[in-house]
Tab-separated table of C-alpha atoms and ligand atoms in Angstrom:
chain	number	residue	atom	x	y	z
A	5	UNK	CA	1.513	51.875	38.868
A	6	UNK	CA	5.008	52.544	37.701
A	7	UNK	CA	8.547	52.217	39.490
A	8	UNK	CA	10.658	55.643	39.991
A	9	UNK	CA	14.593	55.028	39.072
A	10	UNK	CA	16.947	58.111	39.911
A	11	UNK	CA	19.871	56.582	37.264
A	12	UNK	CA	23.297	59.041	38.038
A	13	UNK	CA	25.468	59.596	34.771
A	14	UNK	CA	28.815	60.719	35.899
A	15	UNK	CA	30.071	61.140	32.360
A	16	UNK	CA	33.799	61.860	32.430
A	17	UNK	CA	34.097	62.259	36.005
A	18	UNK	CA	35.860	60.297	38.629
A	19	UNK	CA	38.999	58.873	40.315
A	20	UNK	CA	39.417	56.398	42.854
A	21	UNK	CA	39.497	58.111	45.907
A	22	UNK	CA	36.533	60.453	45.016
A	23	UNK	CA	34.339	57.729	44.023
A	24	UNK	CA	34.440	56.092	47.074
A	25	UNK	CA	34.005	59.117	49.122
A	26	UNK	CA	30.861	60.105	46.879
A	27	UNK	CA	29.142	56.063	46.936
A	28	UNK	CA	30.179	55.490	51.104
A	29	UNK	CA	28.267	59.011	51.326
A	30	UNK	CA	25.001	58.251	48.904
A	31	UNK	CA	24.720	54.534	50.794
A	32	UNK	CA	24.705	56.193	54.268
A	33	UNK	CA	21.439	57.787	53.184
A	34	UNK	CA	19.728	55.247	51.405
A	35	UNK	CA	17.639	52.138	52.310
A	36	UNK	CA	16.455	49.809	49.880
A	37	UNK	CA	13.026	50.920	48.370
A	38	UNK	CA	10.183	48.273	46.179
A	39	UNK	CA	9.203	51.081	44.228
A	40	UNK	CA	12.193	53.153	43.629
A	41	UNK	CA	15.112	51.746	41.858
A	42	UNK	CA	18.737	54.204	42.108
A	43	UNK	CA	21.664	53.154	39.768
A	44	UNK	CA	24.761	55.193	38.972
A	45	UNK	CA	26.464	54.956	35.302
A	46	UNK	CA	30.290	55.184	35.660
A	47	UNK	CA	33.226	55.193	33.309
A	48	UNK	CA	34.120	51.870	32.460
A	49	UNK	CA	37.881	51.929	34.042
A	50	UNK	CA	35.590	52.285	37.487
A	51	UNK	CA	33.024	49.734	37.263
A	52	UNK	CA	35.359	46.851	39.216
A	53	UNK	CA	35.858	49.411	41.773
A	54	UNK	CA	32.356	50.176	41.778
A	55	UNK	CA	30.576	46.684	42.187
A	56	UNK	CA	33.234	46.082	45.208
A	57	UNK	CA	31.741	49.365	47.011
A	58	UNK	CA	27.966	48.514	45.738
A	59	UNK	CA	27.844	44.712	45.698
A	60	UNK	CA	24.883	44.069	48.070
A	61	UNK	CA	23.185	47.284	48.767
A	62	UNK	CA	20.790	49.064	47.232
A	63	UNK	CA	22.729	51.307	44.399
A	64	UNK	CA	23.143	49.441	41.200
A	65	UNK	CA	25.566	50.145	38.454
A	66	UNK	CA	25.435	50.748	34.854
A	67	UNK	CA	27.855	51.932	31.835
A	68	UNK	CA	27.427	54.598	29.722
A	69	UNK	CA	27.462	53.554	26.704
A	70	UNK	CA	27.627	50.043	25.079
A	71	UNK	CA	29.505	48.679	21.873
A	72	UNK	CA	26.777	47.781	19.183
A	73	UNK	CA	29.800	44.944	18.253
A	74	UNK	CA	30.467	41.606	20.271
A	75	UNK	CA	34.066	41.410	20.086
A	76	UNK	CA	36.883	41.684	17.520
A	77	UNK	CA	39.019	44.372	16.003
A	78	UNK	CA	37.469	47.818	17.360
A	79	UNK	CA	39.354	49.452	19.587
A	80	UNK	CA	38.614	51.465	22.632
A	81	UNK	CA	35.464	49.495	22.640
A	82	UNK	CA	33.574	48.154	25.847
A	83	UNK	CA	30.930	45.072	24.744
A	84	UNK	CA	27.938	44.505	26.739
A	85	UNK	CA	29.166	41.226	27.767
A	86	UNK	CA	32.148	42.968	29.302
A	87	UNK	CA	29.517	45.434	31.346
A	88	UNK	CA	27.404	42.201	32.558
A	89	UNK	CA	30.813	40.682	33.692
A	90	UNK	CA	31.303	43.520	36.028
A	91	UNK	CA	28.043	43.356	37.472
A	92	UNK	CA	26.293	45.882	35.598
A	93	UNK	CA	22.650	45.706	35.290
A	94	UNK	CA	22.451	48.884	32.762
A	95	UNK	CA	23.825	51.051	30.281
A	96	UNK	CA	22.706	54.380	28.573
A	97	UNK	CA	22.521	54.120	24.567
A	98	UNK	CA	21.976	57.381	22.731
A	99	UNK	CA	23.311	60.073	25.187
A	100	UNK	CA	22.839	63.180	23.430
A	101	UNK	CA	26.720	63.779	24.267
A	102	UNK	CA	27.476	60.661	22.123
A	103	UNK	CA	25.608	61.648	19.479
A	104	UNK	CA	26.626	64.929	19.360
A	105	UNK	CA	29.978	64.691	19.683
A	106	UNK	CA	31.099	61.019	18.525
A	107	UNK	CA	28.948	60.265	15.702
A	108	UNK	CA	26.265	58.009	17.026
A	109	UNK	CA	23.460	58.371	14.766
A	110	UNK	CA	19.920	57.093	15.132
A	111	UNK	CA	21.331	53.753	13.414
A	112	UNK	CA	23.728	53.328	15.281
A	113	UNK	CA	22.040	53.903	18.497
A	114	UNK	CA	19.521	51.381	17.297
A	115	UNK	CA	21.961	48.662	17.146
A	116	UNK	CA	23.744	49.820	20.843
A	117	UNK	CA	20.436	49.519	21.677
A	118	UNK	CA	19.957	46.064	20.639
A	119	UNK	CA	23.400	44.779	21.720
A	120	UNK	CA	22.602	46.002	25.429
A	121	UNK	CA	19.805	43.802	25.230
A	122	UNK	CA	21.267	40.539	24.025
A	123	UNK	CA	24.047	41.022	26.446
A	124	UNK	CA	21.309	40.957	29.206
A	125	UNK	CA	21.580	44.850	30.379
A	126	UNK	CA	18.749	47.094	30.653
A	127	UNK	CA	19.194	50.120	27.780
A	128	UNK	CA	18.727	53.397	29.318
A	129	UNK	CA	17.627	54.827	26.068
A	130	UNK	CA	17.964	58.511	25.120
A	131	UNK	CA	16.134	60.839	22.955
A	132	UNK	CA	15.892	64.984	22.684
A	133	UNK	CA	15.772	67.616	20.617
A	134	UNK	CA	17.987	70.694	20.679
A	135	UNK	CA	17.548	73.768	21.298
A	136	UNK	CA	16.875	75.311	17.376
A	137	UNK	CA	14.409	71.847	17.045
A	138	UNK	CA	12.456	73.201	19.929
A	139	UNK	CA	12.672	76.682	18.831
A	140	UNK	CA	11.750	75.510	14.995
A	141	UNK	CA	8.413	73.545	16.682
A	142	UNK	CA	9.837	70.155	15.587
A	143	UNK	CA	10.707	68.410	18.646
A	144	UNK	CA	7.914	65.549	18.357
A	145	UNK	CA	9.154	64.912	14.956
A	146	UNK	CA	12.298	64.117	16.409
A	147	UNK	CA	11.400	62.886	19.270
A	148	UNK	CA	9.596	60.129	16.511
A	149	UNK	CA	12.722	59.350	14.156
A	150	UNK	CA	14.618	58.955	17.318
A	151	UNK	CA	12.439	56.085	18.776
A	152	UNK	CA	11.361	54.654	15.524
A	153	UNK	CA	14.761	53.792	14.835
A	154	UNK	CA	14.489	51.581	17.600
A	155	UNK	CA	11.462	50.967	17.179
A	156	UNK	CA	12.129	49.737	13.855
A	157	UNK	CA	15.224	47.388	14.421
A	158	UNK	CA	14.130	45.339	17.453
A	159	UNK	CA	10.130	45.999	17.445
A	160	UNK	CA	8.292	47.191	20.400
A	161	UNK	CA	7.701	44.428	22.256
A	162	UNK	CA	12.208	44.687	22.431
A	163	UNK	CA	11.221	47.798	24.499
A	164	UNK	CA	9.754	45.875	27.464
A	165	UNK	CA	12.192	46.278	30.358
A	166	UNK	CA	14.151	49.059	29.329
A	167	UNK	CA	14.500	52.169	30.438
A	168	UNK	CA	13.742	55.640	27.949
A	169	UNK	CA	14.514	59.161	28.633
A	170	UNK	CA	14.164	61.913	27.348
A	171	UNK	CA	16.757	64.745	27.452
A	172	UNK	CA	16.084	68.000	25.812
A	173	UNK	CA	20.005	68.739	25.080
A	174	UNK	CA	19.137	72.251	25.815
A	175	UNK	CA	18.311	71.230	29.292
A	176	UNK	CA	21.595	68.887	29.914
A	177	UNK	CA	24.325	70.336	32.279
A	178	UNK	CA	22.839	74.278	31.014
A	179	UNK	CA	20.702	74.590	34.573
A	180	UNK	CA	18.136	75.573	32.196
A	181	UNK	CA	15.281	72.430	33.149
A	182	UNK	CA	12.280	71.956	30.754
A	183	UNK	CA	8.922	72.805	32.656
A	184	UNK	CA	7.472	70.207	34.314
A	185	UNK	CA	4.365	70.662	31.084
A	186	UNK	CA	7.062	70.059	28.618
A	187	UNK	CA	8.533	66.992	30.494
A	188	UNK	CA	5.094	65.802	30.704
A	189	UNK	CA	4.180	66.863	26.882
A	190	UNK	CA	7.237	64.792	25.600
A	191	UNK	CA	6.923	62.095	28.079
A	192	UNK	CA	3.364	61.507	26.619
A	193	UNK	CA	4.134	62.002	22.906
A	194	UNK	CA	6.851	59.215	23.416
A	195	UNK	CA	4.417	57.027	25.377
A	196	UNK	CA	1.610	57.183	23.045
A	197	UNK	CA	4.228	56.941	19.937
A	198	UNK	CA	5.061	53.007	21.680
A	199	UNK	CA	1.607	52.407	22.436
A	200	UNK	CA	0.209	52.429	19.069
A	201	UNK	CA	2.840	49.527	18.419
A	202	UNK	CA	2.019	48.282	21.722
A	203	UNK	CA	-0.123	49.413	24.552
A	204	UNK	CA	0.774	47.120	27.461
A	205	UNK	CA	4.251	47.645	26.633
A	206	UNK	CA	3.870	51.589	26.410
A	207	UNK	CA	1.845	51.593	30.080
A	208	UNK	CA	4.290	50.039	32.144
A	209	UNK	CA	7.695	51.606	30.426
A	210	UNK	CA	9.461	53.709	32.446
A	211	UNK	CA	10.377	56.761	30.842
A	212	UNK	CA	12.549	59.201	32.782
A	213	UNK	CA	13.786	62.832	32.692
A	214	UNK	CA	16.906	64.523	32.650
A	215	UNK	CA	18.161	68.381	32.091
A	216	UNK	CA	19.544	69.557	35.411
A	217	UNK	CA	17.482	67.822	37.307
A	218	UNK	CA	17.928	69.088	41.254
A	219	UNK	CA	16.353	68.513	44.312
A	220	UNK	CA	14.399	71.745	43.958
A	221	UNK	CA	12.728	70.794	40.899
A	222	UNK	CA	12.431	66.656	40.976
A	223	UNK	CA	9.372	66.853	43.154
A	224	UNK	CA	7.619	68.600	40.624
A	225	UNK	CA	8.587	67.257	37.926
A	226	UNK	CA	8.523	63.812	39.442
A	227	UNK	CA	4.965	63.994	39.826
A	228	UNK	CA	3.840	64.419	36.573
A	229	UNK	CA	2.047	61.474	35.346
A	230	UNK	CA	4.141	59.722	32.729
A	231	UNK	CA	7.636	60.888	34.498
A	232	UNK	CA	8.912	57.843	36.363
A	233	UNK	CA	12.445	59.254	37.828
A	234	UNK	CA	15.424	61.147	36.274
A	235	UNK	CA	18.665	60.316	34.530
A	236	UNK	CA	20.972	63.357	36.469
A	237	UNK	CA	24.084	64.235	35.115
A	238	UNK	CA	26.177	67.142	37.383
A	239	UNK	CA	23.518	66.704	40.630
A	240	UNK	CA	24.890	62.757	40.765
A	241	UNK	CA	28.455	64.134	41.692
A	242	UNK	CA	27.331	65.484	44.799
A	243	UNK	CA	25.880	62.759	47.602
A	244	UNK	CA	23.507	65.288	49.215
A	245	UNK	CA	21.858	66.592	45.452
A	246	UNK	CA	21.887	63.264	44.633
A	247	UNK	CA	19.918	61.998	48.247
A	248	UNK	CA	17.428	64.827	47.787
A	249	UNK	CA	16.799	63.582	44.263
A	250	UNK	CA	16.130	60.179	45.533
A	251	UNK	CA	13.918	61.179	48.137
A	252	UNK	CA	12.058	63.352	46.038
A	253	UNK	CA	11.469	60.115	43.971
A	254	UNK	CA	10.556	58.109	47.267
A	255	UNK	CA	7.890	60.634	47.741
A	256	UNK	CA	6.154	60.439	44.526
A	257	UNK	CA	6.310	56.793	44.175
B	233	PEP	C1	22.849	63.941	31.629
B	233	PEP	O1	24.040	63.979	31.452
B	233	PEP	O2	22.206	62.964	31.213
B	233	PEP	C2	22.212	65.063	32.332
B	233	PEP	C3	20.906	65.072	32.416
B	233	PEP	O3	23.029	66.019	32.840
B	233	PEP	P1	22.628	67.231	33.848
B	233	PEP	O4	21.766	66.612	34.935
B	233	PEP	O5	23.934	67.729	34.367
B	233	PEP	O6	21.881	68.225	33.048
């Protein structure tokens, strides 16, 4: 049987006051778990800030994205070295915001991907199709080139202990959440997709959902059988959303 992981992404959000406020609140209702793993992604400026508040309980801490270069001349850059140093465990790669918006194609993602991994985090890897894919009956195939990039570059047996999830971008920040048969349906399709490269692998991967994910729709969507948690976006700004989320995980673990 699978883990859950609730994973929060604040994206640009944050400052230091608020962050502490929002963390002292989330640890006041949470008690370490062995089946169900909570981790919050924060801007990179926070993470020191973040590993003094979280250091020893049971919230972990991740980045958002990861440089696919070690170190040299690239600017504005955060290495996945730097994210370990601070404590982080994790990192998203392949946030449909990042590929959208800054040019991180399936390539590059691939080798983001593979950096997180040699600097010893755990990829939170994302994959979804837009709204005109899902509308044009093409999400699987893109739901395939997305994985098969990774797929691809660092082989499947790369994929054991990470993280995937799939995002329809239609569903992200929109309040507009895919049914609970279309989680499952793209869940399943990814799944199957490792598990012809690898079926051990593919059983025990996590492979999480996010689209405004809230507390009144984890539980059902958190019991469908190849959803193992959430990545939430606006719902991980808020201690209580974020709580009911969690405990909506507890219960279907
Ligand atoms: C996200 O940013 O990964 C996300 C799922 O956002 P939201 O929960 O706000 O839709």
């Amino acid at each position: 049987m699978r883990q859950k992981y609730v994973v929060g992404n604040w994206k640009l959000n944050g400052s230091l006051p608020g962050n502490e406020t929002l963390l002292r609140a989330i640890l006041a209702g949470v008690k370490p778990h062995p089946g169900c793993h909570l981790a919050v992604c924060v801007p990179a400026p926070y993470l020191a800030q973040v590993r003094g508040l979280l250091e020893g309980t049971p919230v972990a801490w991740g980045g958002q994205d990861v440089s696919r270069f070690e170190k040299g001349a690239y600017t504005g850059e955060v290495s996945g070295a730097m994210l370990r140093e601070l404590g982080a465990t994790c990192s998203i790669v392949g946030h449909s915001e990042r590929r959208a918006l800054f040019g991180d194609a399936d390539a590059i993602v691939a080798e983001k991907f593979a950096a997180a991994r040699k600097a010893g985090l755990v990829p939170i890897f994302c994959m979804g199709e837009t709204l005109d894919e899902r509308e044009r009956g093409v999400t699987e195939e893109v739901l395939a080139r997305q994985l098969d990039a990774v797929l691809e570059k660092s082989g499947a047996a790369a994929l054991d202990g990470t993280v995937l999830a799939y995002e329809p971008v239609w569903a992200i920040g929109t309040g507009r959440t895919a049914t609970s048969e279309q989680a499952q349906q793209a869940h399943a399709f990814l799944r199957a997709r490792v598990g012809k490269k690898d079926a051990a692998v593919a059983a025990r991967l996590p492979i999480l959902y996010g689209g405004s994910v809230k507390g009144s729709n984890a539980a059902e969507l958190f019991a469908m059988p190849d959803v193992d948690g959430g990545l939430i976006g606006g719902a991980s700004l808020v201690a209580e959303d974020f709580l009911a989320i969690w405990r909506a995980a507890v219960a279907a673990g």
